[in-house]
Coordinates of C-alpha atoms and ligand atoms in Angstrom, one line a residue:
M1 CA -29.8 -5.7 42.2
H2 CA -31.6 -7.2 39.4
T3 CA -34.3 -4.6 38.4
D4 CA -34.6 -0.9 38.0
T5 CA -37.0 -0.8 41.0
E6 CA -34.5 -2.6 43.3
L7 CA -31.9 0.0 42.2
T8 CA -34.3 2.9 42.8
R9 CA -35.1 1.6 46.2
L10 CA -31.5 0.9 47.1
T11 CA -30.4 4.5 45.9
A12 CA -33.2 6.1 47.9
Q13 CA -32.3 4.3 51.1
L14 CA -28.6 4.8 50.7
E15 CA -29.1 8.6 50.1
A16 CA -31.2 8.7 53.4
L17 CA -28.4 6.8 55.2
I18 CA -25.8 9.3 54.0
R19 CA -27.8 12.3 54.9
Q20 CA -28.6 10.9 58.4
T21 CA -24.7 10.3 58.8
G22 CA -24.1 13.8 57.5
E23 CA -26.4 15.2 60.2
F24 CA -24.4 13.4 62.9
I25 CA -21.1 14.8 61.5
R26 CA -22.7 18.3 61.3
R27 CA -23.8 18.2 64.9
E28 CA -20.4 17.1 66.0
F29 CA -18.7 19.7 63.9
E30 CA -20.5 22.6 65.9
H31 CA -18.7 21.6 69.2
F32 CA -15.7 19.6 68.1
S33 CA -12.5 20.0 70.2
F34 CA -9.1 19.4 68.9
S35 CA -8.1 17.6 72.1
K36 CA -10.3 14.7 70.7
V37 CA -8.0 14.1 67.7
N38 CA -5.8 10.9 67.7
Y39 CA -3.1 10.1 65.1
K40 CA -3.0 6.9 63.2
D41 CA 0.3 8.0 61.8
I42 CA 2.2 11.1 61.2
N43 CA -0.1 13.7 59.6
D44 CA -3.0 11.2 59.6
P45 CA -5.6 12.3 62.1
V46 CA -8.7 10.4 63.3
S47 CA -11.5 11.2 65.7
Y48 CA -14.4 9.5 67.2
V49 CA -16.5 11.2 64.6
D50 CA -14.8 9.3 61.7
V51 CA -15.2 6.0 63.6
S52 CA -18.8 6.5 64.5
A53 CA -19.8 7.8 61.1
E54 CA -18.2 4.7 59.6
N55 CA -20.0 2.4 62.0
M56 CA -23.3 4.0 61.0
L57 CA -22.7 3.7 57.2
M58 CA -21.3 0.1 57.6
E59 CA -24.5 -1.0 59.6
G60 CA -26.8 0.7 57.1
C61 CA -25.1 -0.6 54.0
N62 CA -25.1 -4.2 55.4
K63 CA -28.8 -4.1 55.9
L64 CA -29.2 -2.6 52.3
L65 CA -27.2 -5.7 50.8
P66 CA -26.5 -8.4 53.2
G67 CA -23.3 -10.4 52.6
S68 CA -21.5 -7.4 51.0
G69 CA -17.8 -6.8 51.3
F70 CA -16.3 -3.6 52.6
I71 CA -13.2 -1.6 52.0
N72 CA -13.3 1.1 54.7
E73 CA -10.8 3.6 55.8
E74 CA -11.2 3.1 59.5
G75 CA -12.2 -0.6 59.7
G76 CA -10.3 -2.3 57.0
E77 CA -11.6 -4.9 54.7
I78 CA -14.4 -7.6 54.8
R79 CA -14.6 -10.0 52.0
S80 CA -17.7 -10.1 49.9
E81 CA -20.1 -13.0 49.9
N82 CA -22.5 -11.8 47.3
G83 CA -20.3 -10.1 44.6
F84 CA -20.9 -6.5 46.0
T85 CA -18.4 -4.5 47.9
W86 CA -18.9 -1.0 49.6
I87 CA -15.9 1.3 49.4
I88 CA -16.4 3.9 52.3
D89 CA -14.6 7.1 53.5
P90 CA -17.0 8.2 56.3
L91 CA -15.2 11.6 56.6
D92 CA -13.0 12.8 53.7
G93 CA -11.3 16.0 54.9
T94 CA -10.6 15.1 58.5
T95 CA -7.9 17.7 58.8
N96 CA -10.4 20.4 57.6
F97 CA -13.0 19.0 60.1
T98 CA -10.6 19.0 63.1
H99 CA -9.5 22.6 62.4
G100 CA -13.1 24.0 62.0
V101 CA -12.8 24.3 58.2
P102 CA -16.3 23.5 56.8
H103 CA -15.2 21.5 53.8
F104 CA -15.3 17.8 54.1
S105 CA -17.4 15.0 52.8
I106 CA -18.8 11.4 53.0
S107 CA -17.8 9.2 50.1
V108 CA -19.6 5.8 49.5
A109 CA -19.2 3.6 46.5
L110 CA -20.6 0.3 45.5
S111 CA -18.6 -2.1 43.3
E112 CA -19.8 -5.4 41.7
G113 CA -16.9 -7.4 41.0
D114 CA -14.1 -5.1 39.9
E115 CA -16.4 -2.4 38.5
V116 CA -17.7 0.7 40.6
K117 CA -21.4 1.0 39.8
L118 CA -22.6 3.6 42.3
G119 CA -20.9 6.6 43.7
Y120 CA -22.0 9.2 46.3
V121 CA -20.1 12.1 47.6
Y122 CA -21.9 14.3 50.1
H123 CA -20.6 17.7 51.0
V124 CA -21.7 17.8 54.5
M125 CA -21.9 21.5 55.4
L126 CA -23.2 22.7 51.9
D127 CA -25.9 19.9 51.8
E128 CA -24.6 18.9 48.3
M129 CA -25.3 15.3 47.3
Y130 CA -23.2 14.3 44.3
M131 CA -24.5 10.9 42.8
A132 CA -23.4 8.7 39.9
A133 CA -24.6 5.4 38.6
R134 CA -22.5 3.7 35.9
G135 CA -24.2 4.4 32.5
A136 CA -26.8 6.6 33.9
G137 CA -25.0 9.9 34.4
A138 CA -23.9 12.1 37.3
F139 CA -26.1 14.5 39.5
L140 CA -25.9 17.2 42.1
N141 CA -29.0 17.2 44.3
G142 CA -30.9 15.3 41.5
R143 CA -29.9 17.6 38.6
P144 CA -27.5 16.3 35.9
I145 CA -24.0 17.6 35.9
R146 CA -21.3 17.9 33.2
A147 CA -17.6 18.5 33.5
S148 CA -16.4 21.8 32.2
G149 CA -15.9 22.9 28.5
L150 CA -12.7 24.7 29.0
E151 CA -10.1 23.4 26.5
K152 CA -6.8 24.8 27.5
L153 CA -4.7 24.3 30.5
K154 CA -3.9 28.0 30.5
T155 CA -7.4 29.0 31.5
S156 CA -8.0 25.9 33.8
L157 CA -8.4 25.9 37.5
V158 CA -6.6 22.6 38.9
V159 CA -6.7 21.2 42.4
T160 CA -4.3 18.8 44.0
G161 CA -3.7 17.4 47.4
F162 CA -0.6 16.6 49.5
P163 CA -0.6 13.1 50.5
Y164 CA -0.2 12.3 54.3
H165 CA 2.8 10.0 53.6
R166 CA 4.6 12.9 51.9
K167 CA 8.2 11.7 51.9
A168 CA 7.9 9.4 49.0
W169 CA 6.4 11.9 46.5
L170 CA 6.9 15.4 47.9
D171 CA 9.9 16.5 45.7
L172 CA 8.3 15.3 42.5
H173 CA 4.9 16.7 43.5
L174 CA 6.5 20.1 44.0
R175 CA 8.3 20.1 40.7
I176 CA 5.1 19.4 39.0
L177 CA 3.3 22.2 41.0
G178 CA 6.0 24.6 39.9
D179 CA 5.2 23.9 36.2
L180 CA 1.4 24.0 36.8
V181 CA 1.4 27.3 38.7
D182 CA 3.1 28.7 35.5
R183 CA 0.9 26.9 32.9
S184 CA -2.6 27.0 34.4
Q185 CA -5.1 29.7 35.6
G186 CA -4.4 28.6 39.2
V187 CA -3.9 25.7 41.5
R188 CA -5.9 24.9 44.6
R189 CA -5.5 22.6 47.7
L190 CA -9.0 22.2 49.2
G191 CA -8.5 19.2 51.5
S192 CA -11.1 16.5 50.5
A193 CA -10.0 14.3 47.6
A194 CA -13.7 13.1 47.1
L195 CA -15.0 16.8 46.8
D196 CA -12.0 17.6 44.5
L197 CA -13.3 14.9 42.1
A198 CA -16.9 16.0 42.6
Y199 CA -15.9 19.6 41.7
V200 CA -14.3 18.4 38.5
A201 CA -17.5 16.5 37.7
C202 CA -19.8 19.5 38.1
G203 CA -17.6 21.8 36.1
R204 CA -16.2 24.1 38.9
L205 CA -12.6 22.8 38.4
E206 CA -11.0 21.5 35.3
G207 CA -8.4 19.1 36.7
Y208 CA -7.3 17.2 39.8
F209 CA -4.2 14.9 40.5
E210 CA -2.8 13.4 43.6
F211 CA -0.2 10.8 44.6
G212 CA -0.8 8.1 47.2
L213 CA -4.5 8.0 47.7
S214 CA -6.5 4.9 48.8
P215 CA -9.6 3.5 47.1
W216 CA -12.1 5.0 49.7
D217 CA -10.8 8.5 48.8
L218 CA -11.6 8.2 45.1
A219 CA -13.9 5.3 44.1
A220 CA -17.1 7.4 44.2
G221 CA -15.5 10.6 42.9
A222 CA -13.9 8.9 39.9
L223 CA -17.2 7.6 38.9
L224 CA -18.8 11.0 39.2
V225 CA -16.2 12.4 36.9
Q226 CA -16.5 9.7 34.2
E227 CA -20.4 9.8 34.3
A228 CA -20.0 13.7 33.9
G229 CA -18.1 13.4 30.7
G230 CA -14.6 13.8 32.1
T231 CA -11.6 11.5 32.0
V232 CA -9.9 9.6 34.7
S233 CA -6.5 7.8 34.4
D234 CA -3.3 6.9 36.3
F235 CA 0.0 8.8 35.5
E236 CA 0.7 6.7 32.5
G237 CA -2.9 7.2 31.0
G238 CA -4.0 3.8 32.0
D239 CA -6.8 2.7 34.3
N240 CA -4.9 1.6 37.5
Y241 CA -5.9 4.6 39.6
L242 CA -8.1 2.9 42.2
F243 CA -5.4 0.9 43.9
G244 CA -2.5 2.4 42.0
K245 CA -1.7 5.4 44.2
Q246 CA -1.9 7.9 41.5
I247 CA -4.9 9.6 39.9
L248 CA -5.4 12.3 37.3
A249 CA -9.0 13.3 36.7
T250 CA -10.0 16.1 34.3
N251 CA -12.9 17.6 32.2
G252 CA -11.4 15.4 29.3
H253 CA -10.3 18.4 27.2
I254 CA -7.1 19.1 29.1
H255 CA -6.3 15.5 30.0
V256 CA -3.4 15.0 27.6
E257 CA -1.9 18.4 28.3
L258 CA -2.0 17.8 32.0
L259 CA -0.8 14.2 31.7
E260 CA 2.2 15.3 29.6
L261 CA 3.1 18.0 32.2
I262 CA 3.1 15.3 34.9
Q263 CA 4.9 12.6 32.9
K264 CA 7.6 15.1 32.0
R265 CA 8.5 15.4 35.7
I266 CA 8.2 11.6 36.4
L267 CA 10.7 10.7 33.8
P268 CA 14.1 10.1 35.4
G269 CA 16.4 13.1 35.5
Q270 CA 13.5 15.6 35.2
Ligands
IPD301 C1 -7.4 13.0 52.9 C2 -8.1 14.0 52.1 C3 -7.0 14.9 51.4 C4 -6.0 14.2 50.7 C5 -5.4 13.1 51.6 C6 -6.5 12.1 52.1 P1 -9.0 12.0 55.0 O1 -8.4 12.0 53.3 O2 -8.8 13.4 51.0 O3 -7.7 15.9 50.5 O4 -5.0 15.1 50.2 O5 -4.4 12.5 50.8 O6 -5.9 11.1 52.9 O7 -7.7 11.5 55.6 O8 -9.3 13.3 55.3 O9 -10.1 11.0 54.8
CA302 CA1 -10.0 10.2 52.7
CA303 CA1 -11.4 9.8 56.1

């Protein structure tokens, strides 16, 4: 991608591909039967919808930038030959999908080298297309979005998720939640990490944290938060969140307060 024109063409085609994949997911949602669910692991469901949606996205992305690499939830990794890598979660919120809860998304990010340059999160049932391009801002259905201006944790609405591989983090997570319920306006668990991040980016929620996520859950959403003026870090305040299995994303104002609350419980003996 060398010129603005090439970028504009790429984003238009990518958005069309995501919408088309969203249409497929929406159609399947109308008549989906729980008997079609398989388990990759305990608590980790997958269906033919996840796999088919990923194939559609992969095929389309490959045509857009031939020779690109992939980091995909269902299909694993393909090494990049041109410096670009797609990071794709074809259906984020599979548990909601399989239970008929209409809150799930498609998450597609494009990185060049180590830097995520483009991110799309599509709320399939609300037809909300969240998009961010590094250095160019974040948008919801084409309109600029900003993270919220609330300054105190006490009035903030915070979201989290419980990782599928819970054992490693559950006790710690519950101790953090106990503090947070006490010190915030409220805590939510909505079921799609990509949408949790998109909601922080558009100011519906002030903060989000989760243990144990993978790059495809958060690559696009983290860019959305950053481009909307928010802050993203790991639990040490550093930037190892994409592969580091811990992410904190906020509107920026409450970042230190929430980080300290988490860190207090991570310290040995807390
Ligand atoms: C899951 C969702 C959920 C989060 C889990 C993820 P999936 O992704 O993002 O909100 O709490 O940790 O694995 O499996 O539905 O794509
Ligand atoms: Ca996911
Ligand atoms: Ca998924």
